[in-house]
Short mmCIF file of C-alpha atoms in Angstrom, two decimals:
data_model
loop_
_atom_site.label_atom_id
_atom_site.label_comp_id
_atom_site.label_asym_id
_atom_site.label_seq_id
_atom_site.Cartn_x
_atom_site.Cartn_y
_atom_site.Cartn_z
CA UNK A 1 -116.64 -18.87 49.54
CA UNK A 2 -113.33 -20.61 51.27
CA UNK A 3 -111.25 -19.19 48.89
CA UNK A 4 -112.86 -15.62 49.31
CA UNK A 5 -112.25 -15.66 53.22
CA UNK A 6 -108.86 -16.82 52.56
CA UNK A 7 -107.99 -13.49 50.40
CA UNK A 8 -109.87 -11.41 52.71
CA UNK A 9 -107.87 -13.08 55.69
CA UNK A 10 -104.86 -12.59 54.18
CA UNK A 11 -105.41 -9.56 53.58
CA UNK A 12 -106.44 -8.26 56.46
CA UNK A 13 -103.29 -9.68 58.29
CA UNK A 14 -101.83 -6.90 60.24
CA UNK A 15 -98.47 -7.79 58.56
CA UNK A 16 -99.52 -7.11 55.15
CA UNK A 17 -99.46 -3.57 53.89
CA UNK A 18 -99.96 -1.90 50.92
CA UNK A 19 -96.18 -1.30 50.19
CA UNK A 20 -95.92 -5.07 50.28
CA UNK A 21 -98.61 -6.23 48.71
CA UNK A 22 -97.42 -8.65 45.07
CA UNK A 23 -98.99 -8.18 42.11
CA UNK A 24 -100.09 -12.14 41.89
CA UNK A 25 -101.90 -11.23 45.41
CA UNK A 26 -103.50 -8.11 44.55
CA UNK A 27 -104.99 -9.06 40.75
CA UNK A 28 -106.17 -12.38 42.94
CA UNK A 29 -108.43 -10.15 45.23
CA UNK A 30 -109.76 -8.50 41.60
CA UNK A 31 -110.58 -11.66 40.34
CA UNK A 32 -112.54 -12.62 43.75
CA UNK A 33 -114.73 -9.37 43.51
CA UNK A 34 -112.68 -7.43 45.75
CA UNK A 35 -113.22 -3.39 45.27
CA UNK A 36 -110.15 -1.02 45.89
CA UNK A 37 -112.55 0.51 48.64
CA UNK A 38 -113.16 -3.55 50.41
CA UNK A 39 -109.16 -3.44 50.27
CA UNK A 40 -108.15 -0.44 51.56
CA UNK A 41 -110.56 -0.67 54.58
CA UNK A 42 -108.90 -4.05 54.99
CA UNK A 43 -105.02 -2.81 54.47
CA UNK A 44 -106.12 0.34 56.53
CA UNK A 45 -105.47 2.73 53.70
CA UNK A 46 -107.66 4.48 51.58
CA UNK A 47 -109.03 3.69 47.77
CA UNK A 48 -107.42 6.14 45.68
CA UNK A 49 -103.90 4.57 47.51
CA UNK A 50 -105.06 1.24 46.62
CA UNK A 51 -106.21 2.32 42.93
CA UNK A 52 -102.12 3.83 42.48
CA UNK A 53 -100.84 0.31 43.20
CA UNK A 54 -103.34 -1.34 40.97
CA UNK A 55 -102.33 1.37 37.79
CA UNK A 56 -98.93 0.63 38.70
CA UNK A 57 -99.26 -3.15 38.88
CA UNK A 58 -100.99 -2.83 34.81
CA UNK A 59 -104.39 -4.18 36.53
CA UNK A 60 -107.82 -3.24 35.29
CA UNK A 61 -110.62 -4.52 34.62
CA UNK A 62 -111.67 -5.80 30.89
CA UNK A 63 -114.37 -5.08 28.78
CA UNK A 64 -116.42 -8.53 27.72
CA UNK A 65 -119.83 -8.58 25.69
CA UNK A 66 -122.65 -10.64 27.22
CA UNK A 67 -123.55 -13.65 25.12
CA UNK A 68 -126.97 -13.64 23.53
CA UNK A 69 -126.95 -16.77 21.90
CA UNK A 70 -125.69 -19.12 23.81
CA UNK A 71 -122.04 -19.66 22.23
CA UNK A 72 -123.30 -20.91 19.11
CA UNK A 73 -122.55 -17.91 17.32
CA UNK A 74 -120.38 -14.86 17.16
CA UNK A 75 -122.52 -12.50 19.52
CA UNK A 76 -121.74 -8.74 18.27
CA UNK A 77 -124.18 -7.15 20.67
CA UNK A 78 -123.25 -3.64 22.37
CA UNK A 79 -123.95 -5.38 26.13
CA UNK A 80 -120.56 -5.31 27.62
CA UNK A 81 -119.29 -5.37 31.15
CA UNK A 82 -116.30 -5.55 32.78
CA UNK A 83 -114.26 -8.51 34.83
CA UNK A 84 -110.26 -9.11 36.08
CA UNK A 85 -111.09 -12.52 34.60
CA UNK A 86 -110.32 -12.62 31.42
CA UNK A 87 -106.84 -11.28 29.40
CA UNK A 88 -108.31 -9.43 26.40
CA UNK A 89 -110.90 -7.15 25.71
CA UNK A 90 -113.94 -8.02 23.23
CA UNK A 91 -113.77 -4.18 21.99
CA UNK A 92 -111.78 -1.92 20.63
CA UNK A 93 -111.86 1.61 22.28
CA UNK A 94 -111.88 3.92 19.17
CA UNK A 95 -115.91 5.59 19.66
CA UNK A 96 -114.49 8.28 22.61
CA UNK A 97 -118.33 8.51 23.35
CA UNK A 98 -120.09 10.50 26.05
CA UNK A 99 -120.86 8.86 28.99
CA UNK A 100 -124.41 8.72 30.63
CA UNK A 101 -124.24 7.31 34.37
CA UNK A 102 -128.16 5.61 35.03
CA UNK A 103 -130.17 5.36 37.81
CA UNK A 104 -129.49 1.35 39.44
CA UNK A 105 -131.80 -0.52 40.73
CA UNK A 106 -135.53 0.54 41.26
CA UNK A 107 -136.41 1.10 45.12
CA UNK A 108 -138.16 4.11 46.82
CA UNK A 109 -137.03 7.62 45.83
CA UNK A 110 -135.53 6.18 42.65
CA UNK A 111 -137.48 4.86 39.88
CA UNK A 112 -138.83 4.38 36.57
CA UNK A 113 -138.81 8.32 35.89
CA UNK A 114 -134.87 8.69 35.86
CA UNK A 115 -134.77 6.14 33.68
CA UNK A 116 -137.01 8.24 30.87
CA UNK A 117 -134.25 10.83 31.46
CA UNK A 118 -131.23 8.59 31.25
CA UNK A 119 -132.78 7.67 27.78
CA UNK A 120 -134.13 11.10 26.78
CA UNK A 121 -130.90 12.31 27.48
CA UNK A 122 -128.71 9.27 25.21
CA UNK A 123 -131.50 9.95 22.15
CA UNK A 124 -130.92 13.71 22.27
CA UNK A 125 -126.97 12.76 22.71
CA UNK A 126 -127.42 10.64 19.52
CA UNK A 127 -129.60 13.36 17.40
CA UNK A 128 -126.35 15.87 18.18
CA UNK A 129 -124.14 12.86 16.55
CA UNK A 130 -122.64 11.47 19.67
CA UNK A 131 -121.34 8.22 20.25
CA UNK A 132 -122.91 7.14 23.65
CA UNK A 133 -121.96 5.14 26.61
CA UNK A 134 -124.49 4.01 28.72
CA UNK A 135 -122.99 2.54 32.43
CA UNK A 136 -126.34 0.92 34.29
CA UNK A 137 -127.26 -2.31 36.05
CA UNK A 138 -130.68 -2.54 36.03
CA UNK A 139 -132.16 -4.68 33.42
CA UNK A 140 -135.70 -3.67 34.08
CA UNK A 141 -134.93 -0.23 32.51
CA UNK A 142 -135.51 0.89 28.72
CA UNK A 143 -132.06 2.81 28.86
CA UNK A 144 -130.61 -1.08 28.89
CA UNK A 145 -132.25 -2.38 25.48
CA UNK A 146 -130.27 -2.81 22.22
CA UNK A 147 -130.84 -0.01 20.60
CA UNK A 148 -131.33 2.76 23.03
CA UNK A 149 -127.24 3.33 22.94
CA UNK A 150 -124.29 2.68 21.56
CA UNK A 151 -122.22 0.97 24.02
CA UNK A 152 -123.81 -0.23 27.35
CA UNK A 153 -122.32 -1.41 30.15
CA UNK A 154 -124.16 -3.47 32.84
CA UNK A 155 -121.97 -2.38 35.77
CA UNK A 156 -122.30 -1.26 39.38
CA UNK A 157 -122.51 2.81 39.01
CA UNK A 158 -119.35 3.03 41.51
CA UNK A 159 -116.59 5.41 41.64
CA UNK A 160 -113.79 2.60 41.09
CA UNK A 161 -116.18 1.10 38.09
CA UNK A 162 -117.27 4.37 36.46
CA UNK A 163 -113.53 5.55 36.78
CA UNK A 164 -112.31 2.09 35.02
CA UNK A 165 -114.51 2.60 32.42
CA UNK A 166 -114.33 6.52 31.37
CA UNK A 167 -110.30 5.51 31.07
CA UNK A 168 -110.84 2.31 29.13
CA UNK A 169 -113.24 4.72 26.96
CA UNK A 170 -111.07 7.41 26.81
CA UNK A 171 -114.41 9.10 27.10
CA UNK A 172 -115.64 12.32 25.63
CA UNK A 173 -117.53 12.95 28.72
CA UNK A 174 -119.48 11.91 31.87
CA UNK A 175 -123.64 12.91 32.64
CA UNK A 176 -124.40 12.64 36.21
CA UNK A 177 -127.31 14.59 36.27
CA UNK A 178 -130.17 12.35 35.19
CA UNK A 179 -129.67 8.84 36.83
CA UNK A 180 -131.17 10.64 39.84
CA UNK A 181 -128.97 10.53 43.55
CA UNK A 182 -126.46 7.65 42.83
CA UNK A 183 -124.31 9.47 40.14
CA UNK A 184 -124.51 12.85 42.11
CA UNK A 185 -122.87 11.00 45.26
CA UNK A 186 -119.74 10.69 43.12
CA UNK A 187 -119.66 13.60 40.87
CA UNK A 188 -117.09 15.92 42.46
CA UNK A 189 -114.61 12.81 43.39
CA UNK A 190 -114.71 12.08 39.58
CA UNK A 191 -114.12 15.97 38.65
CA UNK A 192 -111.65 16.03 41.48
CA UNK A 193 -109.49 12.74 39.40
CA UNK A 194 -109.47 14.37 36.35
CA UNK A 195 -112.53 12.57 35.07
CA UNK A 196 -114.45 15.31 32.80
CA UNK A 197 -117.80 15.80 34.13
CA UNK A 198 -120.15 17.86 31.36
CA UNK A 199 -122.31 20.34 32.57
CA UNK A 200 -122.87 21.69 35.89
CA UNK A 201 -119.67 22.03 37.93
CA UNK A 202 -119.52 18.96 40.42
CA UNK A 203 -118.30 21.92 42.83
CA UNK A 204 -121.64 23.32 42.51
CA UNK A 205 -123.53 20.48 42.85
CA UNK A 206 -121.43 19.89 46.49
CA UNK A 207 -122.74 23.28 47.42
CA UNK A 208 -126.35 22.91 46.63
CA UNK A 209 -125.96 19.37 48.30
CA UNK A 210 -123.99 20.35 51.60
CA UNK A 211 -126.90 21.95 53.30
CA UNK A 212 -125.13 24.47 55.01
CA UNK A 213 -123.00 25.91 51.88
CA UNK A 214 -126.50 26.24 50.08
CA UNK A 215 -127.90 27.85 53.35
CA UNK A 216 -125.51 30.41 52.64
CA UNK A 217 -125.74 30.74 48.95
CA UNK A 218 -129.66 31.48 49.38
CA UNK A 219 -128.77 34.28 51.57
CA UNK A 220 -126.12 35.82 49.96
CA UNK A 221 -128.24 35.89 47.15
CA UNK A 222 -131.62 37.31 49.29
CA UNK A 223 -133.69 34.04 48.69
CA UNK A 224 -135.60 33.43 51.61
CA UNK A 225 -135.42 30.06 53.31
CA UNK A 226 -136.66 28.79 56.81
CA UNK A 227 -134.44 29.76 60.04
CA UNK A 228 -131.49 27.08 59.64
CA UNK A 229 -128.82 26.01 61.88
CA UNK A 230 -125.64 23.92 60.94
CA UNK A 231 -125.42 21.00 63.63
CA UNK A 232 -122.29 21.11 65.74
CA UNK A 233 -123.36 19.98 69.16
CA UNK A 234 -126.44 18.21 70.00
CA UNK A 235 -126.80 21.34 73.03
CA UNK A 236 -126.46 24.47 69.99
CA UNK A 237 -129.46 22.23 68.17
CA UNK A 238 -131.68 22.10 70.84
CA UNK A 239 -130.65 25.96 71.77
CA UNK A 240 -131.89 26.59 68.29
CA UNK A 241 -134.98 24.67 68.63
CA UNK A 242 -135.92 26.50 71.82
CA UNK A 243 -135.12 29.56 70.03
CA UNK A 244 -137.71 29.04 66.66
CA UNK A 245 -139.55 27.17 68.46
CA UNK A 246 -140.84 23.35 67.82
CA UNK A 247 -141.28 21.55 65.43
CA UNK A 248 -138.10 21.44 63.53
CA UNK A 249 -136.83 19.57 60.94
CA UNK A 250 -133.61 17.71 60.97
CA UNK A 251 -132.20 17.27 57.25
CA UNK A 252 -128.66 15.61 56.40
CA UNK A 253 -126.30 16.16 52.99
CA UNK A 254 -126.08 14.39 49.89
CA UNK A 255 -129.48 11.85 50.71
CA UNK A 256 -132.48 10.97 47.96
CA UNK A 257 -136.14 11.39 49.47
CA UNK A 258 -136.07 12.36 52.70
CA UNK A 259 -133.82 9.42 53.95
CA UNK A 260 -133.29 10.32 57.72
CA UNK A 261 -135.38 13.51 57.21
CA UNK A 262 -137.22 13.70 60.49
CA UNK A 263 -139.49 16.23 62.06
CA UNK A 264 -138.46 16.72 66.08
CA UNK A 265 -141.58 18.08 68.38
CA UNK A 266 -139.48 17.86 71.42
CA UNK A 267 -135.91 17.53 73.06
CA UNK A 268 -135.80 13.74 73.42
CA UNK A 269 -137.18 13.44 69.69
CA UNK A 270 -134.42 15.51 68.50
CA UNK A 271 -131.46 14.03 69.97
CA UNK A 272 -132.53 10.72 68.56
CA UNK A 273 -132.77 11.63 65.16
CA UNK A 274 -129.58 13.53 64.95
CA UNK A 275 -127.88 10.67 65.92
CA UNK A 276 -129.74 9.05 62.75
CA UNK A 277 -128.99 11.74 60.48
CA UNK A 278 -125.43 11.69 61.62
CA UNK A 279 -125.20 7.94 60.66
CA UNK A 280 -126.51 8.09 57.58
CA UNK A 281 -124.21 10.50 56.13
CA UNK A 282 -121.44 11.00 58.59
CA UNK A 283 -119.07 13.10 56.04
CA UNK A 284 -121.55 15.81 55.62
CA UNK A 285 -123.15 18.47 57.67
CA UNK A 286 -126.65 18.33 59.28
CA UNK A 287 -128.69 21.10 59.28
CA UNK A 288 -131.73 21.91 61.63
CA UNK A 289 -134.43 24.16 60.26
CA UNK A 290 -137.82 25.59 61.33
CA UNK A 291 -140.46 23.25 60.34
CA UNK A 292 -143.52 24.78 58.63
CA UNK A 293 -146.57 23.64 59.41
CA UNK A 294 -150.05 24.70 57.00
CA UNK A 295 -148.10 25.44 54.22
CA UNK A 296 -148.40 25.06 50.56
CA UNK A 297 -145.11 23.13 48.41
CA UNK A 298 -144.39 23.85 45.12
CA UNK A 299 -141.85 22.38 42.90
CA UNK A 300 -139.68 24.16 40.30
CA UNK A 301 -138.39 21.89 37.27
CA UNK A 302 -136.13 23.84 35.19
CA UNK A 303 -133.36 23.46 33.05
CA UNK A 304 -130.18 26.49 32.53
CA UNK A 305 -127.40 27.13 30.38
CA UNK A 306 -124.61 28.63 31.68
CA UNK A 307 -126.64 30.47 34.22
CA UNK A 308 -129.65 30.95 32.56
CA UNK A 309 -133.09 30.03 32.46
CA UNK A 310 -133.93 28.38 29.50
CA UNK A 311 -137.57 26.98 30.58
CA UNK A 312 -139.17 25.94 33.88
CA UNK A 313 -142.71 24.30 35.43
CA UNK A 314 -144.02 25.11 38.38
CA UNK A 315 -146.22 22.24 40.42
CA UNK A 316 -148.37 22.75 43.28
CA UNK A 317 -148.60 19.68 45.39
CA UNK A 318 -152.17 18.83 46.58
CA UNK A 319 -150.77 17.86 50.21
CA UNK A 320 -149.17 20.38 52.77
CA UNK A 321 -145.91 20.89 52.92
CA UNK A 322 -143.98 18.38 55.72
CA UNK A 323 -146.79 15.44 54.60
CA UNK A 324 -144.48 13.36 51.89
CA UNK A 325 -141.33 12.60 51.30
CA UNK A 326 -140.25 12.67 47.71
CA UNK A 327 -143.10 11.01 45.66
CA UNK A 328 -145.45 13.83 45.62
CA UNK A 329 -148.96 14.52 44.12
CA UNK A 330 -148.75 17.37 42.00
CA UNK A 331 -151.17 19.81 40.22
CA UNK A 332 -150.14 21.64 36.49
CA UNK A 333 -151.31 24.22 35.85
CA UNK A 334 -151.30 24.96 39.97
CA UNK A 335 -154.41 25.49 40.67
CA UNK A 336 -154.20 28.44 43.56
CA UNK A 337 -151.50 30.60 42.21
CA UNK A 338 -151.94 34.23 41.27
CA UNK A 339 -149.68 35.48 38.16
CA UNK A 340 -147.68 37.24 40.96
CA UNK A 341 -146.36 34.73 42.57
CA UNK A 342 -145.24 32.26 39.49
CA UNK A 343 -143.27 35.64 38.58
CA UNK A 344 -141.77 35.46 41.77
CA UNK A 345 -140.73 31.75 41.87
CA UNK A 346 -139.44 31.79 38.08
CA UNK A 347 -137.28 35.12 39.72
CA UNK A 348 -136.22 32.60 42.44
CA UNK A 349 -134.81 30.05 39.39
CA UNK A 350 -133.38 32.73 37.89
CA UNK A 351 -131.57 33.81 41.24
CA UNK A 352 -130.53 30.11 41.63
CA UNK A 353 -129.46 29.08 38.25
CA UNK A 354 -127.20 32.16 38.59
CA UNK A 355 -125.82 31.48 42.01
CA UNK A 356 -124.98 27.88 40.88
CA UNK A 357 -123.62 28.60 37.41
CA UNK A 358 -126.11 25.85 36.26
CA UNK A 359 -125.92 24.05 32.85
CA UNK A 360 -128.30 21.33 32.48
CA UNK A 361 -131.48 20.19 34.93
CA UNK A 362 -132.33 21.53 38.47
CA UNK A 363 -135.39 20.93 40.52
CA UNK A 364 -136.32 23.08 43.54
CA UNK A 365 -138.90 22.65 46.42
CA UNK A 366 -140.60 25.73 47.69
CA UNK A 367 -142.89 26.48 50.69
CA UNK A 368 -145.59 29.12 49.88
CA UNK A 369 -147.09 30.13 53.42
CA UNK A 370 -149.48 32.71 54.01
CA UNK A 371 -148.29 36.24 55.55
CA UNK A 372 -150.78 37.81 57.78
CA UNK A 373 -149.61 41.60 56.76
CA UNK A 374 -149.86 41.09 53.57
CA UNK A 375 -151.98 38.11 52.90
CA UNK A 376 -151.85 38.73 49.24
CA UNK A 377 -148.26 38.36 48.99
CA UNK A 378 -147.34 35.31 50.82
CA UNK A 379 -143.98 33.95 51.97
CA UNK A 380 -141.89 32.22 49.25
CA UNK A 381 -138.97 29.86 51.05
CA UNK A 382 -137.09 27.56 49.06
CA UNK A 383 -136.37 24.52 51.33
CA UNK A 384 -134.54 21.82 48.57
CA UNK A 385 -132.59 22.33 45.34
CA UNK A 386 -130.58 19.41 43.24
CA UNK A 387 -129.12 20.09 40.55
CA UNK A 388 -130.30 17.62 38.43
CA UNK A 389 -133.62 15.89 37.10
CA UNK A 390 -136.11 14.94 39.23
CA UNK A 391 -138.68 12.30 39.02
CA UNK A 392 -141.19 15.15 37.90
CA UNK A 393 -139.17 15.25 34.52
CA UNK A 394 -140.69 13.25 32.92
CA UNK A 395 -144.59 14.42 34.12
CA UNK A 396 -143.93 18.28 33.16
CA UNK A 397 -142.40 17.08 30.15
CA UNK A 398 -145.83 15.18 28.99
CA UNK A 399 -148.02 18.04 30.29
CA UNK A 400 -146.14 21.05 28.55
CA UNK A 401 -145.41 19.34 25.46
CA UNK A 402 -141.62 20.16 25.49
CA UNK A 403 -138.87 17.45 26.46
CA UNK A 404 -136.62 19.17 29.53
CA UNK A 405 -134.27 16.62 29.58
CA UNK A 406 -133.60 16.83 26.38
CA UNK A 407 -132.69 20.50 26.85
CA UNK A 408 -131.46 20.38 29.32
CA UNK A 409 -128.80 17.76 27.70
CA UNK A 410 -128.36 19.91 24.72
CA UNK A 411 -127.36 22.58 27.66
CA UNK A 412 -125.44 20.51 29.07
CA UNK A 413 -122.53 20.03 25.71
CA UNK A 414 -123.08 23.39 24.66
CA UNK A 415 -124.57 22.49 21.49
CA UNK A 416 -127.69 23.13 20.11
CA UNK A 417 -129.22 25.03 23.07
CA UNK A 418 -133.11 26.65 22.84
CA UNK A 419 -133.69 30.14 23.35
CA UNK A 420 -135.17 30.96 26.56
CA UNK A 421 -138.75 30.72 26.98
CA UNK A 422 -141.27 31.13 29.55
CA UNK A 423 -143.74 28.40 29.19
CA UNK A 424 -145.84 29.27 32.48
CA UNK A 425 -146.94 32.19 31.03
CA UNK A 426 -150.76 31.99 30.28
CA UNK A 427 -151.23 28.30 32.37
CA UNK A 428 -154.20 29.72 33.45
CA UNK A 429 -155.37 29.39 30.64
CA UNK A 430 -154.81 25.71 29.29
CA UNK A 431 -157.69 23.83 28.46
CA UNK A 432 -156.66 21.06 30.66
CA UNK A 433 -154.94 20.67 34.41
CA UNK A 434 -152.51 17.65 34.96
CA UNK A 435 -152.37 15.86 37.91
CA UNK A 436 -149.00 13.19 38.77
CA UNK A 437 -150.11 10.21 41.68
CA UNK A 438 -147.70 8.12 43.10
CA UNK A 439 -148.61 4.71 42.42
CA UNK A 440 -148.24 2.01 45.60
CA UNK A 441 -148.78 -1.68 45.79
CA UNK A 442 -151.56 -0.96 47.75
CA UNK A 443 -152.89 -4.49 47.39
CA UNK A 444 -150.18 -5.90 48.73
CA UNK A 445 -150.06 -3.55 51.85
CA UNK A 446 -152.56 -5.25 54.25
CA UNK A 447 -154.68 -2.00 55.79
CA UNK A 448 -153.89 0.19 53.70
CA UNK A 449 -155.66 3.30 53.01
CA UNK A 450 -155.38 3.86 48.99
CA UNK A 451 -157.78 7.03 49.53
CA UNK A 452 -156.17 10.74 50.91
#
């Protein structure tokens, strides 16, 4: 720990720059478990300025297997990961396999499902004759056994460490699109540092997530959405809100489950969670919408290539709209909707896997509300789209019979892709409905209700 303040101190001293900083110096912060973002914000530069030094200097990181038994034998396992201490690397980089980027670590909004797609998606990789490259740190996951891959690396699913790697690779490739928000936050900085990203343009993915560039997609392309207002001054948002009228719904960029999604029934609660939203992802915009209340949500899972629709579920979700936040009880077959309107939605996904150029997964959330003048045709407003797997993957998968992610990976090189198919067409007819429940530690929650 002493000698870790000592780099960071030295470091930080407002005499040392990046210009002057030695080699000896800067592969000593590496070998402390300093990141080229830590030293930058130290230096007061920035990390791709600190990464240009480090390429210059001949530092990166090498690639070591993990040893299973104990150093009593030669250990030729594919568990690798990657350190500044050491001077030679236990592999050599001849496979040029196609990365898959995981989920991390298990916590709320990001869970066992992404992990079914992370592996659904190296199998189908492997059936197509790919070598693959699996970067996760989460040994609780199936995507981190032996024989699920063939390279693994049990590494933090950074920029700087996913970067490091895909070079040392010389990849084929890089997945981002079902390991659920974590590889999606660096997606287009990858694509913008020449780092091939397969599938879905990473500039398309920023639009959908910037929630005001996807507020203007869906109207440019005449899907409906709620009334929506880009924040720029705390006075135009509650101008806004007196204009639709409360409740409305604050709802920052680039977040997983409704983190700092807030519902504002007044002034005083508005102000306070814009501030919120604005904290928790301060480089993107916030957008204010009308908030819905007695509405039905439905979820699209669907998977494109090249624009379009290849196949697609629709969910109904047993609670009203604006009740959870990403782990969501769902009904397929839905249970209360006419042919009419599944026409309409699968129209929507067509619209949207158009607009977004989309090759691979996408998932969309839609409000179904009823319209008084014509009460059999009710309002359809799409309210969420990411474009990539969701955790209800791996649930329509089961139900339908017919693996999405591994279409949607198949989409996703160009290779192998299924013909289009509608496989909503006669639900209503399936001798079974299908219903997904999140599952709580409801034991361990002292009060808790386990009953809706």
């Amino acid at each position: 720990l002493e000698n870790i303040c000592k780099v960071h101190k030295a470091l930080k001293d407002p005499h040392q720059t990046l210009q002057n900083l030695g080699r000896a110096q800067l592969e000593t912060a590496k070998r402390m478990g300093f990141a080229d973002a830590q030293i930058a914000k130290l230096m007061g530069s920035n990390e791709d300025a600190v990464r240009a030094v480090r390429k210059q200097f001949g530092l990166r990181p090498f690639a070591k297997r993990i040893d299973t038994l104990a150093g009593e034998f030669p250990a030729p396992t594919n568990y690798l990961y990657t350190t500044y201490n050491a001077a030679t690397d236990d592999v050599a980089f001849n496979e040029h396999g196609t990365m898959v980027l995981g989920s991390g670590v298990y916590r709320i909004g990001s869970s066992v499902e992404f992990d079914w797609c992370g592996v659904s998606a190296i199998r189908a990789l492997r059936q197509l004759g790919h070598k693959t490259i699996m970067v996760n740190y989460n040994p609780e996951t199936v995507s981190t056994d032996f024989d699920e891959c063939d390279r693994l690396y049990f590494d933090e699913l950074s920029y700087e460490r996913v970067r490091d790697i895909y070079e040392m690779e010389t990849a084929g490739g890089v997945i981002v699109s079902v390991g659920g928000q974590l590889p999606q936050n660096i997606a287009l900085r990858l694509h913008q540092n020449e780092v091939k990203v397969l599938g879905t343009s990473p500039e398309k993915i920023d639009a959908a997530e910037d929630r005001h560039r996807f507020s203007q997609i869906l109207d440019s392309i005449g899907v409906d959405q709620p009334a929506w207002k880009e924040l720029v001054s705390v006075a135009d948002a509650e101008k806004f809100a007196d204009a639709v009228g409360y409740p409305v719904l604050i709802r920052p960029s680039y977040v997983l489950s409704g983190a700092a999604m807030n519902v504002a029934y007044d002034a005083e609660a508005l102000r306070s969670n814009l501030e919120l939203a604005a904290s928790v992802s301060p480089e993107h915009p916030v957008v204010v919408t009308k908030f819905i209340r007695g509405a039905r949500e439905l979820d699209i899972d669907a998977v494109a290539s090249n624009g379009e629709l290849i196949k697609h579920a629709v969910s109904e979700h047993i609670e009203d709209a604006g009740v959870h936040s990403g782990d969501a009880s769902l009904i397929l077959p839905p249970a209360n909707l006419s042919a009419e309107v599944l026409e309409r939605v699968k129209d929507i996904g067509n619209k949207v896997a158009r607009a977004f150029e989309i090759s691979g997964p996408f998932n969309m959330q839609i409000i179904m509300q009823k319209n008084e003048q014509t009460p059999d045709h009710p309002d359809l407003k799409v309210i969420e789209c990411n474009l990539r797997a969701s955790r209800s993957f791996p649930f329509v998968s089961k139900v339908m019979d017919s693996n999405f992610v591994e279409a949607a990976t198949r989409a996703i090189v160009g290779e192998g892709v299924p013909k289009p198919v509608d496989l909503m067409k006669g639900s209503d007819k399936w001798p079974y409905t299908a219903i997904k429940v999140p599952q709580f530690s409801w034991t361990r929650l002292a009060g808790a209700d386990p009953f809706l």
